[in-house]
XYZ file of N, CA and C in Angstrom:
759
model
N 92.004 120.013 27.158
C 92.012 120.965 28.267
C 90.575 121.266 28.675
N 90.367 121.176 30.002
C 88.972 121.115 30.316
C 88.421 123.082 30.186
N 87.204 122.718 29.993
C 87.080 124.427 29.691
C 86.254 124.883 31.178
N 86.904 126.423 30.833
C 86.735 127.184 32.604
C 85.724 127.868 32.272
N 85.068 127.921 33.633
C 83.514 128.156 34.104
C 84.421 130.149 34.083
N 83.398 130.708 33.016
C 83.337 132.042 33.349
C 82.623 132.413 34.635
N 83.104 133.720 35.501
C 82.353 134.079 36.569
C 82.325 135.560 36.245
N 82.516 136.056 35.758
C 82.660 137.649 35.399
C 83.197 138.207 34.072
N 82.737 139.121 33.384
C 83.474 139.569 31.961
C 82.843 141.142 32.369
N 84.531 142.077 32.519
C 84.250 143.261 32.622
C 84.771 143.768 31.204
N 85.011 145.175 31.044
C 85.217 145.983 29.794
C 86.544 145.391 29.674
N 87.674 145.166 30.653
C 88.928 144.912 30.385
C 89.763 143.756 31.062
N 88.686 143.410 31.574
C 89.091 141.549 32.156
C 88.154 140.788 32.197
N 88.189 139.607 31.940
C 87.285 138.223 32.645
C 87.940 137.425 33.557
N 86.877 137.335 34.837
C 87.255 136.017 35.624
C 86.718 135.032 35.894
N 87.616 134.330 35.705
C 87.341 132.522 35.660
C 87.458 131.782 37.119
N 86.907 131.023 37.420
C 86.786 129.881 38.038
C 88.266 129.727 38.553
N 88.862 129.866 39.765
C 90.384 129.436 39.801
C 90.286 127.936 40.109
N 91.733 127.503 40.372
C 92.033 126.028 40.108
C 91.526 125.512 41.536
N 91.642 126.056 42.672
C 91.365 126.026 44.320
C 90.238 126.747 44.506
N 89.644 126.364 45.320
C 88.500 127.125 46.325
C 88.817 128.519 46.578
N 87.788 129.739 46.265
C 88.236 130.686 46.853
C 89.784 131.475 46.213
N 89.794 130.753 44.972
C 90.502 131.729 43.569
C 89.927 131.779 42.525
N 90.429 133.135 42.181
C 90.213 133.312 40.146
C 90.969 133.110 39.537
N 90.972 133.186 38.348
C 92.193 133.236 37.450
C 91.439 134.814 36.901
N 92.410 135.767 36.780
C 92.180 137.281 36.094
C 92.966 137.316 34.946
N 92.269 137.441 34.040
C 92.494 137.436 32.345
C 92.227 138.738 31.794
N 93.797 139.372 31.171
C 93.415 140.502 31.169
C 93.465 140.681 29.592
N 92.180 141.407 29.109
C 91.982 141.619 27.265
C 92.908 143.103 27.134
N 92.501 143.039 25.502
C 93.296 144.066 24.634
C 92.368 145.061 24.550
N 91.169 144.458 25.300
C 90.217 145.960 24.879
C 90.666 146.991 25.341
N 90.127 148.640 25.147
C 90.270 149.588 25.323
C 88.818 150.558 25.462
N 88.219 151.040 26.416
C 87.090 151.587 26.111
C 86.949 152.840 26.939
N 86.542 153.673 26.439
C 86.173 154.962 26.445
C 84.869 155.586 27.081
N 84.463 156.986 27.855
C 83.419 157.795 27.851
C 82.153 156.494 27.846
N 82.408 155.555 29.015
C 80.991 154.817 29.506
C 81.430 153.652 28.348
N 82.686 153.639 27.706
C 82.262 152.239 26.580
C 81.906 152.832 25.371
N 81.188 153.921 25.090
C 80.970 154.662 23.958
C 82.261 155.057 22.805
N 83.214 154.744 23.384
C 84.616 154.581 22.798
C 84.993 153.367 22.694
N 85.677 152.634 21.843
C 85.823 151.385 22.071
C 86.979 150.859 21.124
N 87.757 150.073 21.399
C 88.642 149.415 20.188
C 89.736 148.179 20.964
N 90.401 147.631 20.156
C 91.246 146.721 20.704
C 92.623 146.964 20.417
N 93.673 147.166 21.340
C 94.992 147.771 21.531
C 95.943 146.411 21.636
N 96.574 146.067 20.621
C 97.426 144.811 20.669
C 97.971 144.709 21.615
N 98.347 143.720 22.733
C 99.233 143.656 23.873
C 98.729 144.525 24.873
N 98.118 145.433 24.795
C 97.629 145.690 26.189
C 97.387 145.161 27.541
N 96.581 144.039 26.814
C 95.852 143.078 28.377
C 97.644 142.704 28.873
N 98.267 142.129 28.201
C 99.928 141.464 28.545
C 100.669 142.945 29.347
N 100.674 144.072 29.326
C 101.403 145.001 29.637
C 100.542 145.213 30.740
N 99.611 145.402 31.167
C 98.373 145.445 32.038
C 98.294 144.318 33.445
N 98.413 142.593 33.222
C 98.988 142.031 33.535
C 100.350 142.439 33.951
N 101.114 142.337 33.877
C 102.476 142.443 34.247
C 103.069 143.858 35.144
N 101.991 144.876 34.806
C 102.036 146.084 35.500
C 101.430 146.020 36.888
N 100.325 145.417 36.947
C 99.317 144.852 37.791
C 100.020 144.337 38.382
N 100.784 143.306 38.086
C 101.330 142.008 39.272
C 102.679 142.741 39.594
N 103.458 144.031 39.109
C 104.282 144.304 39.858
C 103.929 145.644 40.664
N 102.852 146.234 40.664
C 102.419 147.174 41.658
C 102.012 146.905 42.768
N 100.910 145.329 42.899
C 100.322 144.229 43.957
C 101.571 143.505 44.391
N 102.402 143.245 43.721
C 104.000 142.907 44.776
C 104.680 143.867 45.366
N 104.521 144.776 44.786
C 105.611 145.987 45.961
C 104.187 146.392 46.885
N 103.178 146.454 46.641
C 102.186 147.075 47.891
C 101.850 145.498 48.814
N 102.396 144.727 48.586
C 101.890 143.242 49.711
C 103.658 143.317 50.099
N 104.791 143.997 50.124
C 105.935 143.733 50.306
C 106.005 144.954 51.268
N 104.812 146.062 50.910
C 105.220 147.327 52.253
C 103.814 146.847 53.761
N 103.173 145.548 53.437
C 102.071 145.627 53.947
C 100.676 146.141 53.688
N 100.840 146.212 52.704
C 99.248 146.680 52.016
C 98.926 144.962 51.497
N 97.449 144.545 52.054
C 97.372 143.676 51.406
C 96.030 143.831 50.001
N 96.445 142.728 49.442
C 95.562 142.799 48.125
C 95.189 141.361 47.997
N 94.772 141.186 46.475
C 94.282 139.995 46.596
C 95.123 139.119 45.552
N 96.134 139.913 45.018
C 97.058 139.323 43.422
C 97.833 137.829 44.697
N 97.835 136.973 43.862
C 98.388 135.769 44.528
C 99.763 135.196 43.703
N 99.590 135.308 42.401
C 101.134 135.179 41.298
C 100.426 135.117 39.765
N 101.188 135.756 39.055
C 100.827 135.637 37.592
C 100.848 134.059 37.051
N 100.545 133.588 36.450
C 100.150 132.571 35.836
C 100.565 132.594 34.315
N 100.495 133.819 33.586
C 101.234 133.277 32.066
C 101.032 134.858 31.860
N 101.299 135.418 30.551
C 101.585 136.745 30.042
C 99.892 137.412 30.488
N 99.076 137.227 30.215
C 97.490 137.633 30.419
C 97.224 137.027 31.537
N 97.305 136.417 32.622
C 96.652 135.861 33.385
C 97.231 135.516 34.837
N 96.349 135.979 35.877
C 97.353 135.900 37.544
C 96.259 135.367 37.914
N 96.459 134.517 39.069
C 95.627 134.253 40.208
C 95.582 135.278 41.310
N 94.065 135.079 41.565
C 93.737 135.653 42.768
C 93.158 135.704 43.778
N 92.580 136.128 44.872
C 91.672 135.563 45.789
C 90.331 136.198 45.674
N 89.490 135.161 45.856
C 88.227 135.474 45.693
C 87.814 136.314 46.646
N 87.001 137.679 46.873
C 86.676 138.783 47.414
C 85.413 138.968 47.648
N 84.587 139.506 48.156
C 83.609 140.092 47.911
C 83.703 141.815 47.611
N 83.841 141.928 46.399
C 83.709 143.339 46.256
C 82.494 144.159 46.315
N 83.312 145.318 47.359
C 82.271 146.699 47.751
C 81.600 147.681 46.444
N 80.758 147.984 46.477
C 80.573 148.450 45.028
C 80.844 149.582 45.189
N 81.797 150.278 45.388
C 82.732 151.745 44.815
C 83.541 151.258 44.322
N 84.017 152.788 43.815
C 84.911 152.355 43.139
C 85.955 154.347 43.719
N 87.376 153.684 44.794
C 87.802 154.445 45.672
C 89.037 155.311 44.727
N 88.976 156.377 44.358
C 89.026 157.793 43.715
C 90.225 158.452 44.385
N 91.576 158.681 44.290
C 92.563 159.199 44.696
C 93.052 160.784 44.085
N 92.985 161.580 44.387
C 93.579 162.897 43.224
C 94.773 163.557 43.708
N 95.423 163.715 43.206
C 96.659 164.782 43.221
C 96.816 166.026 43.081
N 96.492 165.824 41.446
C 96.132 167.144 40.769
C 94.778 167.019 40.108
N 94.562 168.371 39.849
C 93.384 168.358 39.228
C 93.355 167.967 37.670
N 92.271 166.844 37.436
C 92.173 166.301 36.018
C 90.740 165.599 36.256
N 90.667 165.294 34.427
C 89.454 164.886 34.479
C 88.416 165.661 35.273
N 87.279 164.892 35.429
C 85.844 165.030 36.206
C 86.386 165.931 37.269
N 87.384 166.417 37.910
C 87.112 167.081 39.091
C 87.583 168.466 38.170
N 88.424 168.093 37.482
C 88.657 169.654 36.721
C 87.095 170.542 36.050
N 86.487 169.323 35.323
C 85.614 170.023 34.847
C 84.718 170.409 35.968
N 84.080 169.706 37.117
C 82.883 169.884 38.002
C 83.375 170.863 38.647
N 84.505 171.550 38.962
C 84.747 172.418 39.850
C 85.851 173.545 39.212
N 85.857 173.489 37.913
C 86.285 174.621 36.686
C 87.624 175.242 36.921
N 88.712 174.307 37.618
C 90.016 174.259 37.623
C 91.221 174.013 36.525
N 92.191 174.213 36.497
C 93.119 174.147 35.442
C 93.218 172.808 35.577
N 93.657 172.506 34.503
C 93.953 170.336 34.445
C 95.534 170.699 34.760
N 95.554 170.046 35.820
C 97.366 170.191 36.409
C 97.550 170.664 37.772
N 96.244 171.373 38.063
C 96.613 172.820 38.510
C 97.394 171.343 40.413
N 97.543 172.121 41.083
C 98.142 171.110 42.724
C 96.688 171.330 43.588
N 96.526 170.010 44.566
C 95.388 170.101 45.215
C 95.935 170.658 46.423
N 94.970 170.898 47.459
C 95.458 171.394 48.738
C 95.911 169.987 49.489
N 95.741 168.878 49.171
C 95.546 167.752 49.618
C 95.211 166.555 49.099
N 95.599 165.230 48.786
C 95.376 164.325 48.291
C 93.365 164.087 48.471
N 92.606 164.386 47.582
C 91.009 164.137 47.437
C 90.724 163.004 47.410
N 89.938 161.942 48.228
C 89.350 160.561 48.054
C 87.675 160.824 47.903
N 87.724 160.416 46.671
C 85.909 160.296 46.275
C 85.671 158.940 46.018
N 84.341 158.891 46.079
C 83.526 157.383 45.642
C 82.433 157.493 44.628
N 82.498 156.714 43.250
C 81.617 156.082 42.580
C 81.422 154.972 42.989
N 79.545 155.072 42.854
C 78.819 153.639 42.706
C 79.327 152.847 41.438
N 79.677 151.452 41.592
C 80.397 150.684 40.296
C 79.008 150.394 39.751
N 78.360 151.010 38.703
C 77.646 150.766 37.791
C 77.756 151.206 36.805
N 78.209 150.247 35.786
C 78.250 151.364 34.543
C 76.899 151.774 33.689
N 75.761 150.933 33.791
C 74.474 151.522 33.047
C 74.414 153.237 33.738
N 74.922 153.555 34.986
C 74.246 154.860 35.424
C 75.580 155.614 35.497
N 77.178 155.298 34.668
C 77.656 156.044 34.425
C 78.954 156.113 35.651
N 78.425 155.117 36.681
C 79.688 154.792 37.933
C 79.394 156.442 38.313
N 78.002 157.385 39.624
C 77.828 158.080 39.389
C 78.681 158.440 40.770
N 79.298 159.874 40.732
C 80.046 160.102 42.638
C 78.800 159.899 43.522
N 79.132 159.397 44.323
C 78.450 159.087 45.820
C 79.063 160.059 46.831
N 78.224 160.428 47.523
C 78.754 160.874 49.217
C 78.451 159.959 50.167
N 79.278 160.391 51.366
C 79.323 159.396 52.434
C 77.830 158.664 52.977
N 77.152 160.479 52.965
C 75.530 159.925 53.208
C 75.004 158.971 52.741
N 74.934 159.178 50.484
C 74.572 158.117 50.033
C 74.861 156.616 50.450
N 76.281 156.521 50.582
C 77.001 154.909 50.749
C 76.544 154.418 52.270
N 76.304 155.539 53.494
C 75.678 154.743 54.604
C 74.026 154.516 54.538
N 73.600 155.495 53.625
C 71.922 155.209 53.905
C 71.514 153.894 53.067
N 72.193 153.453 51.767
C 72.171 152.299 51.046
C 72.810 151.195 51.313
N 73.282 151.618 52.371
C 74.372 150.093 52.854
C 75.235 149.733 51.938
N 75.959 150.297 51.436
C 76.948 150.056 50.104
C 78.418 149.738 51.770
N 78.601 150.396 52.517
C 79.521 150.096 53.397
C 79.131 150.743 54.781
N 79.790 150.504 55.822
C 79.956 151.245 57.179
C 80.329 152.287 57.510
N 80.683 153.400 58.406
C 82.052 153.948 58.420
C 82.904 153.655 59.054
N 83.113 152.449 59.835
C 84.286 151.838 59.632
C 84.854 151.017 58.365
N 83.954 150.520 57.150
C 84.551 150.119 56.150
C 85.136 151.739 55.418
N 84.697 152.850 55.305
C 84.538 153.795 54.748
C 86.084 154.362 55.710
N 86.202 154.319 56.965
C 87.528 154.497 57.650
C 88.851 153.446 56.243
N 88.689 152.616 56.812
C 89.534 151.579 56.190
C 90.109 151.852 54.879
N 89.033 151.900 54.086
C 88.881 152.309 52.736
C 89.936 153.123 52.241
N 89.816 154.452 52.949
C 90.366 155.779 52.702
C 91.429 155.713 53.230
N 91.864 154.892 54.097
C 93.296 154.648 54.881
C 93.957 153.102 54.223
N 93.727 152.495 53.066
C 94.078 151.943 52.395
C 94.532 152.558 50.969
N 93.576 153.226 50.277
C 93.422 154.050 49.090
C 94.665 155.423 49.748
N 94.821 155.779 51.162
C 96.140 156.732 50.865
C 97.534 156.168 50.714
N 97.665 155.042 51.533
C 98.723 154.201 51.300
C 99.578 153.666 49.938
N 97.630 153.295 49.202
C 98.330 152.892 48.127
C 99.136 154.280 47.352
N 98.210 155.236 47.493
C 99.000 156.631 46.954
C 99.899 156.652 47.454
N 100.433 157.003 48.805
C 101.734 157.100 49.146
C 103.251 156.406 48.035
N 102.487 155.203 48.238
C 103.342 154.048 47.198
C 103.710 154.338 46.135
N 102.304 154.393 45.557
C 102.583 154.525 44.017
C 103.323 155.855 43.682
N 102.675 156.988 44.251
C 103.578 158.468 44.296
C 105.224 158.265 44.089
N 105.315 157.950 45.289
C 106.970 157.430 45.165
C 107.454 156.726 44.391
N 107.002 155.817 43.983
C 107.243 154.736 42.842
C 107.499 155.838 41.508
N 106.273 156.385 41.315
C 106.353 156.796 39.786
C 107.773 157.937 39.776
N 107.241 158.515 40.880
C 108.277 160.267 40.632
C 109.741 159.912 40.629
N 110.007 158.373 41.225
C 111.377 157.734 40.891
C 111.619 157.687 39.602
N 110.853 157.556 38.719
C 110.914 157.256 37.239
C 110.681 158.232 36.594
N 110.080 159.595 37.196
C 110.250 160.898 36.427
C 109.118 160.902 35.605
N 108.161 160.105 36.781
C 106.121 160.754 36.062
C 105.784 160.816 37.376
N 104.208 161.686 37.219
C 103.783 162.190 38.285
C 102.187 161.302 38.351
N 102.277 160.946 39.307
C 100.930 160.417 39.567
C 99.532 160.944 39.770
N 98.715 161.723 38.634
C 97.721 162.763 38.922
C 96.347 162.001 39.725
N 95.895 160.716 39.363
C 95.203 160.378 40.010
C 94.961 158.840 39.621
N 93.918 158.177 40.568
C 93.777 156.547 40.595
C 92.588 156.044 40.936
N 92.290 155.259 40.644
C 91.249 154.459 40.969
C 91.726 153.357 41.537
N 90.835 152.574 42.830
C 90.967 151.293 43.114
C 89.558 150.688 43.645
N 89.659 149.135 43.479
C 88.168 148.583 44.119
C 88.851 148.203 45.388
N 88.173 147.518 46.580
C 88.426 147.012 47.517
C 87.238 145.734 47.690
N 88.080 144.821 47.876
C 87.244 143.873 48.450
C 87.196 143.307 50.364
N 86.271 142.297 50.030
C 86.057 141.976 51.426
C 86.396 140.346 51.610
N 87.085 139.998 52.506
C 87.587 138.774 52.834
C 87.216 138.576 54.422
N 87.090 137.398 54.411
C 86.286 136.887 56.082
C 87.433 135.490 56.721
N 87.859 135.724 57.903
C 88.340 134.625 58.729
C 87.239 134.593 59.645
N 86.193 133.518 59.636
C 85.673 133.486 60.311
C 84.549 134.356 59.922
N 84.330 134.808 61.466
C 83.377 135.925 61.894
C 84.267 137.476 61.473
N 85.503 137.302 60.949
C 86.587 138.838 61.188
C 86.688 139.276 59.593
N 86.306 140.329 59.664
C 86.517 141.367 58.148
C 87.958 141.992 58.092
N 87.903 141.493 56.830
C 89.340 142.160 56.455
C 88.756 142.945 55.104
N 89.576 143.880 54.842
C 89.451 144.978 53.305
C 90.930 144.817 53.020
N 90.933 144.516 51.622
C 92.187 144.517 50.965
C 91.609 145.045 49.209
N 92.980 145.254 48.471
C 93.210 146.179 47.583
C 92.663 144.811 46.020
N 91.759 145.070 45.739
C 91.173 143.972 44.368
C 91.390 144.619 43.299
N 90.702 144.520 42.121
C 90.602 144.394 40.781
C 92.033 144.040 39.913
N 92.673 145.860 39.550
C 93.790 145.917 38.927
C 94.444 147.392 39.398
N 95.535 147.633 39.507
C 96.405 148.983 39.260
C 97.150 148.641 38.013
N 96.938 149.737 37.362
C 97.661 149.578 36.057
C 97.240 150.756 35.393
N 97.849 151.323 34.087
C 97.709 152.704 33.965
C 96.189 152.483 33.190
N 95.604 152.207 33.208
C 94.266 151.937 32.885
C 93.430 152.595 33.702
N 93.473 152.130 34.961
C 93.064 152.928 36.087
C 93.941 154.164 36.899
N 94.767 154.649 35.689
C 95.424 156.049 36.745
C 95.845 157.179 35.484
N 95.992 158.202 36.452
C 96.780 159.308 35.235
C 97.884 159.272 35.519
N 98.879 159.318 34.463
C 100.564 159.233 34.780
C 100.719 160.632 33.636
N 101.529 161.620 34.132
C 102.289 162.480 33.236
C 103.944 162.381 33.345
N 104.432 162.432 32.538
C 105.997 163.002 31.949
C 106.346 164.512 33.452
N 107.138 164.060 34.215
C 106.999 165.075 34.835
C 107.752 166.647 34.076
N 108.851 165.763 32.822
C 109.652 166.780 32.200
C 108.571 167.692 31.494
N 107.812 166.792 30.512
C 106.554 167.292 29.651
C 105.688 167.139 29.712
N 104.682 166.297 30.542
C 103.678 166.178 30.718
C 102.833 165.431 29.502
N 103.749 164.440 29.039
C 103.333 163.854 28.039
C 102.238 162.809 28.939
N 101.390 162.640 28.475
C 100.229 161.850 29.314
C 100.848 160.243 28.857
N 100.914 159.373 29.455
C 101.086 158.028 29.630
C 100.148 157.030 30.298
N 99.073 157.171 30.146
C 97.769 156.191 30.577
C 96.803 156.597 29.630
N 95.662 156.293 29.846
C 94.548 155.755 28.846
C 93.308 156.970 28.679
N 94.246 158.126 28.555
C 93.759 159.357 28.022
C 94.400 159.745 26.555
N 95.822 159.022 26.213
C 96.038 158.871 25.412
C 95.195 158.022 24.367
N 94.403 157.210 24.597
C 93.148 157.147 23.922
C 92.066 157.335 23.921
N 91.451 158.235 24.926
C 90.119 158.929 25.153
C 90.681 160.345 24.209
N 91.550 160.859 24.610
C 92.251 162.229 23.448
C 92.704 161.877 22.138
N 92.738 160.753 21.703
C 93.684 160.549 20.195
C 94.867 161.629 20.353
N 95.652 161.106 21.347
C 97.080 161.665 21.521
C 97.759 160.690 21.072
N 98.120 159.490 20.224
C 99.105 158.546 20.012
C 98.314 157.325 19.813
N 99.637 156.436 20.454
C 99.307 154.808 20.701
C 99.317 154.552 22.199
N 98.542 153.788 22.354
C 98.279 153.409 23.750
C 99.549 152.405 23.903
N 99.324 151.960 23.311
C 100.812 150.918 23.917
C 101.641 151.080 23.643
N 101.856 152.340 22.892
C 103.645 152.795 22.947
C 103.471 153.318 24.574
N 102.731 154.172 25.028
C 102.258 154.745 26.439
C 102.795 153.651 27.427
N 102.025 152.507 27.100
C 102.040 151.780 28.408
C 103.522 151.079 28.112
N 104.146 150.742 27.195
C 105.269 150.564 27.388
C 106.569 151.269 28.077
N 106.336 152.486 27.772
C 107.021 153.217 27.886
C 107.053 153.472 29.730
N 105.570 153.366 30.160
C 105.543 153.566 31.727
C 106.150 151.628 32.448
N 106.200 150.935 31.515
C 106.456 149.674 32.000
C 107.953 149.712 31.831
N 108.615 149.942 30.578
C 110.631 150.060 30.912
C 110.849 150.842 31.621
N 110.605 152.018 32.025
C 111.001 153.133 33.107
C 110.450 152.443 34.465
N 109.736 151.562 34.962
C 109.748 151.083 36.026
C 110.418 149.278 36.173
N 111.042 149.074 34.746
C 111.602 147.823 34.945
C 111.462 146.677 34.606
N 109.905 147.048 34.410
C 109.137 145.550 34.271
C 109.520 145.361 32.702
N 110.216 146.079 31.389
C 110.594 146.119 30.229
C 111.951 146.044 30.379
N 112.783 146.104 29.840
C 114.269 146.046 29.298
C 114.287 147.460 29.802
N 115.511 147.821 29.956
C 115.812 149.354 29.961
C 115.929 149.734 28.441
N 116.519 149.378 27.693
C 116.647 149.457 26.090
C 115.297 149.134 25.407
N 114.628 148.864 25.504
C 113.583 148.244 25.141
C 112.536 149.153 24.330
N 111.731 149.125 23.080
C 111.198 150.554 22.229
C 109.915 149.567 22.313
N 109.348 150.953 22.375
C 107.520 150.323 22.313
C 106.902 149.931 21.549
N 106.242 149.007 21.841
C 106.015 147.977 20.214
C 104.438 147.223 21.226
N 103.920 146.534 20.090
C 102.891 146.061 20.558
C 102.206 145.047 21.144
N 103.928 144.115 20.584
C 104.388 142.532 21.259
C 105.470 142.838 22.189
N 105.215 143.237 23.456
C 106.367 143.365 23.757
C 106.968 141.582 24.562
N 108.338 141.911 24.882
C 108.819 140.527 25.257
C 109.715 141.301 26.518
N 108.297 140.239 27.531
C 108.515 141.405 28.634
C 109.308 140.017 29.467
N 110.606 141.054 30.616
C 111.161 139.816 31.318
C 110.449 139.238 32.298
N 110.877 137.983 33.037
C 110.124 137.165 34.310
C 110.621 137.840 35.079
């Protein structure tokens, strides 16, 4: 088997060289990392539950018209995708108040926003992925404000989606992260939805209890992470309905 040209190794994926012009292959690991990486460990089956969560959130948002860049999974860890040029934010959705906005602005964690909040980090992790304002991102050329229009009218959509999605399953969607990339016909810009959605990048609570189900359960030492992510993967399908959280799971096609 001929060996693939790495093009990227982040905290929780590497991408490879895809088989065509203008694809990757996205390989998703078991890592787990914490507070800048300063946390760190490896969660059996993760990258596989991550994968599979990923490729069914990027099929229902390319099935309402949101486009992205997921093209089809390829094996338990690994989907193709289209090659992007990614914007360096990283586009910030809130619901409720948690995390970083709870603490910077000394709110209850839970408490309801007046309004769905879209913020931007610079994607760097040496400086901590720090919030940006609009000013910053036009005086550095990080985007336009018509990319910065787009952006925020992509990033509500996907909320819209996912909102509905989860509260069908009886969790609440507190907040998300997404990247966006840039794709060209021609001379014509398009922005579509890149990296990953997966509870990696979001807060999910128990709407009964508020049992946290994403990857605060291991920034808190509240449990197992992949009993978590299992548990948010059979309640949306992508598991057995019967199905108990385990660390191999044997997830259906």
């Amino acid at each position: 088997m001929a060996r693939r040209k790495k093009v990227y190794e982040g905290k929780a994926k590497i991408l490879y060289e895809g088989p065509e012009p203008g694809t990757y292959v996205q390989y998703f690991k078991d890592d787990a990392t914490a507070f800048n990486a300063e946390k760190r460990d490896v969660i059996e089956g993760k990258g596989v539950l991550n994968n599979r969560l990923s490729e069914f959130f990027m099929t229902g948002l390319g099935a309402i018209g949101v486009p992205t860049h997921f093209l089809k999974r390829l094996n338990m860890r690994e989907q193709l995708v289209r090659q992007v040029e990614i914007i360096p934010l990283e586009v910030i959705v809130r619901n409720l108040a948690a995390g970083t906005l709870a603490t910077r602005l000394g709110l209850e964690e839970g408490s309801t926003l007046p309004r769905p909040i879209v913020e931007f980090c610079l994607k760097d992790d040496k400086l901590g992925d720090p919030l940006v304002s609009e000013e910053h991102i036009f005086a550095f050329g990080w985007a336009s404000q018509q990319d910065l229009d787009d952006m925020v009218a992509l990033a509500l959509r996907v909320n819209d989606f996912m909102s509905g999605l989860m509260y069908g399953v009886g969790i609440k969607l507190v907040d998300f992260k997404i990247e966006i990339g840039r794709v060209w016909d021609g001379d014509y810009q398009r922005l579509i939805v890149a990296d990953e959605i997966s509870p990696d990048s979001c807060r999910l609570w128990d709407i009964e209890t508020g049992q946290k189900l994403d990857k605060d359960v291991f920034r808190r030492d509240l449990g197992d992470l992949a009993d978590a992510y299992t548990e948010v993967a059979r309640r949306l399908g992508v598991l057995p309905a019967n199905a108990t959280p385990m660390t191999r799971p044997t997830l259906i096609n």
